[in-house]
C-alpha cells in the first residue's frame, strides 16, 4: 500500500509496477517518517559507556598468562559468571537466586573460572582437537605457536 510512496516521483512509477498513490498516503508516510526521525535524533542518543556481551579488555591472569573471558550479560543459568569474592557480592548473588533471576549460584559446576574461545561448545568436546589446531596454525604461520595454559 505504501510501497508506491517510496518510489522517486521522477521515476515512471517503477515501470508501471505501482499505480500512482493518493496524496494522503504520501502525507501520512511523511508524518510517520518525520516522527521516527525526530525520535531517533532527540531520544535515542548514543550511550555514554557502551555495554557489550563480553568484556573487550579482559584482565590477564598473571599465574597462567592467558586471559579467560567472563560474560557481562548472563542468562538464567549463570554459565562462566565469576564466583562472588566478598560478603556483599555473595549476598547480592544469593538475592538474585532467591528472586528467581538466576537458577543457581555461580560456582565451579557452571565454569566460574571463565572460558577461552577454543573451549566453547559441548562439554564432552571441551579439550578435544586443541593440539591439532595449534599444529595447523604453526604450519600456516611458518613458526611455532606458543599455547600457554
PDB file of C-alpha atoms in Angstrom:
ATOM      1  CA  UNK A   1       0.000   0.000   0.000  1.00  0.00           C
ATOM      2  CA  UNK A   2       2.783   2.437   0.957  1.00  0.00           C
ATOM      3  CA  UNK A   3       5.318   0.881  -1.428  1.00  0.00           C
ATOM      4  CA  UNK A   4       4.390   3.235  -4.236  1.00  0.00           C
ATOM      5  CA  UNK A   5       5.024   6.214  -1.926  1.00  0.00           C
ATOM      6  CA  UNK A   6       8.677   5.258  -1.540  1.00  0.00           C
ATOM      7  CA  UNK A   7       9.328   5.480  -5.288  1.00  0.00           C
ATOM      8  CA  UNK A   8      11.009   8.642  -6.521  1.00  0.00           C
ATOM      9  CA  UNK A   9       8.390  10.856  -8.249  1.00  0.00           C
ATOM     10  CA  UNK A  10      10.644  11.369 -11.234  1.00  0.00           C
ATOM     11  CA  UNK A  11      10.763   7.610 -11.848  1.00  0.00           C
ATOM     12  CA  UNK A  12       7.978   6.344 -14.094  1.00  0.00           C
ATOM     13  CA  UNK A  13       6.344   4.669 -11.093  1.00  0.00           C
ATOM     14  CA  UNK A  14       8.749   1.761 -11.100  1.00  0.00           C
ATOM     15  CA  UNK A  15       7.994   0.917 -14.688  1.00  0.00           C
ATOM     16  CA  UNK A  16       4.236   0.786 -14.074  1.00  0.00           C
ATOM     17  CA  UNK A  17       4.619  -1.701 -11.237  1.00  0.00           C
ATOM     18  CA  UNK A  18       2.906   0.571  -8.688  1.00  0.00           C
ATOM     19  CA  UNK A  19      -0.015   2.834  -9.531  1.00  0.00           C
ATOM     20  CA  UNK A  20       0.111   6.485  -8.559  1.00  0.00           C
ATOM     21  CA  UNK A  21      -0.700   6.758  -4.848  1.00  0.00           C
ATOM     22  CA  UNK A  22      -3.149   9.326  -3.435  1.00  0.00           C
ATOM     23  CA  UNK A  23      -1.767  12.446  -1.776  1.00  0.00           C
ATOM     24  CA  UNK A  24      -2.921  11.476   1.748  1.00  0.00           C
ATOM     25  CA  UNK A  25      -0.783   8.319   1.681  1.00  0.00           C
ATOM     26  CA  UNK A  26       2.251  10.438   0.794  1.00  0.00           C
ATOM     27  CA  UNK A  27       1.374  12.823   3.632  1.00  0.00           C
ATOM     28  CA  UNK A  28       0.851  10.002   6.146  1.00  0.00           C
ATOM     29  CA  UNK A  29       4.166   8.429   5.191  1.00  0.00           C
ATOM     30  CA  UNK A  30       5.946  11.766   5.543  1.00  0.00           C
ATOM     31  CA  UNK A  31       4.430  12.274   9.035  1.00  0.00           C
ATOM     32  CA  UNK A  32       5.410   8.766  10.166  1.00  0.00           C
ATOM     33  CA  UNK A  33       8.957   9.136   8.850  1.00  0.00           C
ATOM     34  CA  UNK A  34       9.296  12.598  10.436  1.00  0.00           C
ATOM     35  CA  UNK A  35       8.189  11.251  13.825  1.00  0.00           C
ATOM     36  CA  UNK A  36      10.671   8.382  13.522  1.00  0.00           C
ATOM     37  CA  UNK A  37      13.478  10.790  12.574  1.00  0.00           C
ATOM     38  CA  UNK A  38      12.640  13.144  15.472  1.00  0.00           C
ATOM     39  CA  UNK A  39      12.523  10.242  17.954  1.00  0.00           C
ATOM     40  CA  UNK A  40      15.852   8.831  16.788  1.00  0.00           C
ATOM     41  CA  UNK A  41      17.545  12.223  16.762  1.00  0.00           C
ATOM     42  CA  UNK A  42      16.467  13.518  20.163  1.00  0.00           C
ATOM     43  CA  UNK A  43      15.529  10.470  22.260  1.00  0.00           C
ATOM     44  CA  UNK A  44      17.846   7.662  21.100  1.00  0.00           C
ATOM     45  CA  UNK A  45      21.151   9.340  21.867  1.00  0.00           C
ATOM     46  CA  UNK A  46      24.432   7.411  21.835  1.00  0.00           C
ATOM     47  CA  UNK A  47      25.351   5.682  25.057  1.00  0.00           C
ATOM     48  CA  UNK A  48      27.935   7.292  27.283  1.00  0.00           C
ATOM     49  CA  UNK A  49      29.537   3.946  28.047  1.00  0.00           C
ATOM     50  CA  UNK A  50      28.862   1.101  25.633  1.00  0.00           C
ATOM     51  CA  UNK A  51      27.833  -2.272  27.023  1.00  0.00           C
ATOM     52  CA  UNK A  52      28.964  -5.407  25.230  1.00  0.00           C
ATOM     53  CA  UNK A  53      28.101  -9.055  25.951  1.00  0.00           C
ATOM     54  CA  UNK A  54      31.738  -9.727  26.922  1.00  0.00           C
ATOM     55  CA  UNK A  55      34.491  -7.607  28.415  1.00  0.00           C
ATOM     56  CA  UNK A  56      36.612  -6.381  25.494  1.00  0.00           C
ATOM     57  CA  UNK A  57      39.667  -5.776  27.690  1.00  0.00           C
ATOM     58  CA  UNK A  58      39.845  -8.810  29.973  1.00  0.00           C
ATOM     59  CA  UNK A  59      42.184  -8.929  32.950  1.00  0.00           C
ATOM     60  CA  UNK A  60      45.083 -11.242  32.177  1.00  0.00           C
ATOM     61  CA  UNK A  61      45.649 -13.818  34.885  1.00  0.00           C
ATOM     62  CA  UNK A  62      49.292 -13.479  35.900  1.00  0.00           C
ATOM     63  CA  UNK A  63      49.789 -17.053  37.035  1.00  0.00           C
ATOM     64  CA  UNK A  64      48.606 -18.624  33.753  1.00  0.00           C
ATOM     65  CA  UNK A  65      49.441 -15.911  31.237  1.00  0.00           C
ATOM     66  CA  UNK A  66      46.273 -16.333  29.157  1.00  0.00           C
ATOM     67  CA  UNK A  67      43.019 -14.421  29.595  1.00  0.00           C
ATOM     68  CA  UNK A  68      39.812 -16.198  30.483  1.00  0.00           C
ATOM     69  CA  UNK A  69      36.662 -14.351  29.490  1.00  0.00           C
ATOM     70  CA  UNK A  70      33.563 -13.760  31.583  1.00  0.00           C
ATOM     71  CA  UNK A  71      30.282 -12.623  30.017  1.00  0.00           C
ATOM     72  CA  UNK A  72      28.875  -9.277  31.120  1.00  0.00           C
ATOM     73  CA  UNK A  73      25.285 -10.265  30.340  1.00  0.00           C
ATOM     74  CA  UNK A  74      24.296 -13.729  31.542  1.00  0.00           C
ATOM     75  CA  UNK A  75      21.272 -15.937  31.086  1.00  0.00           C
ATOM     76  CA  UNK A  76      19.136 -17.650  33.726  1.00  0.00           C
ATOM     77  CA  UNK A  77      21.864 -20.247  34.317  1.00  0.00           C
ATOM     78  CA  UNK A  78      24.929 -18.091  35.015  1.00  0.00           C
ATOM     79  CA  UNK A  79      27.485 -20.019  32.928  1.00  0.00           C
ATOM     80  CA  UNK A  80      31.018 -18.595  33.158  1.00  0.00           C
ATOM     81  CA  UNK A  81      29.953 -15.973  35.695  1.00  0.00           C
ATOM     82  CA  UNK A  82      32.707 -15.445  38.299  1.00  0.00           C
ATOM     83  CA  UNK A  83      32.072 -16.546  41.853  1.00  0.00           C
ATOM     84  CA  UNK A  84      31.385 -13.769  44.371  1.00  0.00           C
ATOM     85  CA  UNK A  85      34.514 -12.770  46.277  1.00  0.00           C
ATOM     86  CA  UNK A  86      33.129 -10.647  49.103  1.00  0.00           C
ATOM     87  CA  UNK A  87      30.237 -10.739  51.515  1.00  0.00           C
ATOM     88  CA  UNK A  88      28.262  -8.045  49.687  1.00  0.00           C
ATOM     89  CA  UNK A  89      28.663  -9.672  46.272  1.00  0.00           C
ATOM     90  CA  UNK A  90      27.733 -13.063  47.778  1.00  0.00           C
ATOM     91  CA  UNK A  91      24.566 -11.589  49.299  1.00  0.00           C
ATOM     92  CA  UNK A  92      23.737  -9.893  46.018  1.00  0.00           C
ATOM     93  CA  UNK A  93      24.134 -13.147  44.054  1.00  0.00           C
ATOM     94  CA  UNK A  94      22.141 -15.054  46.669  1.00  0.00           C
ATOM     95  CA  UNK A  95      19.338 -12.466  46.492  1.00  0.00           C
ATOM     96  CA  UNK A  96      19.224 -12.779  42.703  1.00  0.00           C
ATOM     97  CA  UNK A  97      18.863 -16.555  43.058  1.00  0.00           C
ATOM     98  CA  UNK A  98      16.106 -16.186  45.656  1.00  0.00           C
ATOM     99  CA  UNK A  99      14.250 -13.709  43.424  1.00  0.00           C
ATOM    100  CA  UNK A 100      14.468 -16.143  40.508  1.00  0.00           C
ATOM    101  CA  UNK A 101      16.789 -14.055  38.335  1.00  0.00           C
ATOM    102  CA  UNK A 102      19.265 -16.978  38.257  1.00  0.00           C
ATOM    103  CA  UNK A 103      18.571 -20.645  38.848  1.00  0.00           C
ATOM    104  CA  UNK A 104      21.821 -21.388  40.682  1.00  0.00           C
ATOM    105  CA  UNK A 105      24.685 -19.623  42.378  1.00  0.00           C
ATOM    106  CA  UNK A 106      27.827 -19.223  40.239  1.00  0.00           C
ATOM    107  CA  UNK A 107      30.384 -21.885  41.024  1.00  0.00           C
ATOM    108  CA  UNK A 108      32.765 -24.450  39.558  1.00  0.00           C
ATOM    109  CA  UNK A 109      29.834 -26.548  38.314  1.00  0.00           C
ATOM    110  CA  UNK A 110      28.935 -23.640  35.985  1.00  0.00           C
ATOM    111  CA  UNK A 111      32.557 -22.975  34.894  1.00  0.00           C
ATOM    112  CA  UNK A 112      33.020 -19.878  37.049  1.00  0.00           C
ATOM    113  CA  UNK A 113      36.725 -19.666  36.162  1.00  0.00           C
ATOM    114  CA  UNK A 114      35.709 -18.276  32.744  1.00  0.00           C
ATOM    115  CA  UNK A 115      36.192 -19.553  29.230  1.00  0.00           C
ATOM    116  CA  UNK A 116      38.516 -19.399  26.283  1.00  0.00           C
ATOM    117  CA  UNK A 117      37.213 -19.479  22.738  1.00  0.00           C
ATOM    118  CA  UNK A 118      38.746 -22.850  21.969  1.00  0.00           C
ATOM    119  CA  UNK A 119      36.900 -24.374  24.935  1.00  0.00           C
ATOM    120  CA  UNK A 120      33.446 -23.329  23.764  1.00  0.00           C
ATOM    121  CA  UNK A 121      30.934 -25.986  22.771  1.00  0.00           C
ATOM    122  CA  UNK A 122      29.624 -29.199  24.294  1.00  0.00           C
ATOM    123  CA  UNK A 123      31.373 -30.303  27.496  1.00  0.00           C
ATOM    124  CA  UNK A 124      32.415 -33.650  26.017  1.00  0.00           C
ATOM    125  CA  UNK A 125      34.437 -31.815  23.311  1.00  0.00           C
ATOM    126  CA  UNK A 126      35.889 -29.181  25.637  1.00  0.00           C
ATOM    127  CA  UNK A 127      39.504 -30.359  25.382  1.00  0.00           C
ATOM    128  CA  UNK A 128      39.337 -32.136  22.022  1.00  0.00           C
ATOM    129  CA  UNK A 129      41.329 -31.031  18.999  1.00  0.00           C
ATOM    130  CA  UNK A 130      43.402 -28.227  20.531  1.00  0.00           C
ATOM    131  CA  UNK A 131      46.789 -29.723  19.675  1.00  0.00           C
ATOM    132  CA  UNK A 132      45.819 -30.351  16.030  1.00  0.00           C
ATOM    133  CA  UNK A 133      44.633 -26.761  15.679  1.00  0.00           C
ATOM    134  CA  UNK A 134      47.884 -25.417  17.140  1.00  0.00           C
ATOM    135  CA  UNK A 135      49.896 -27.607  14.769  1.00  0.00           C
ATOM    136  CA  UNK A 136      47.918 -26.328  11.780  1.00  0.00           C
ATOM    137  CA  UNK A 137      48.356 -22.746  12.977  1.00  0.00           C
ATOM    138  CA  UNK A 138      52.123 -23.300  13.255  1.00  0.00           C
ATOM    139  CA  UNK A 139      52.179 -24.699   9.723  1.00  0.00           C
ATOM    140  CA  UNK A 140      50.234 -21.728   8.364  1.00  0.00           C
ATOM    141  CA  UNK A 141      52.388 -19.155  10.136  1.00  0.00           C
ATOM    142  CA  UNK A 142      55.643 -20.967   9.477  1.00  0.00           C
ATOM    143  CA  UNK A 143      56.768 -20.644  13.099  1.00  0.00           C
ATOM    144  CA  UNK A 144      55.841 -22.394  16.350  1.00  0.00           C
ATOM    145  CA  UNK A 145      52.743 -21.124  18.131  1.00  0.00           C
ATOM    146  CA  UNK A 146      53.028 -21.000  21.914  1.00  0.00           C
ATOM    147  CA  UNK A 147      49.839 -22.030  23.697  1.00  0.00           C
ATOM    148  CA  UNK A 148      50.132 -21.138  27.364  1.00  0.00           C
ATOM    149  CA  UNK A 149      47.653 -22.870  29.614  1.00  0.00           C
TER     150      UNK A 149
END
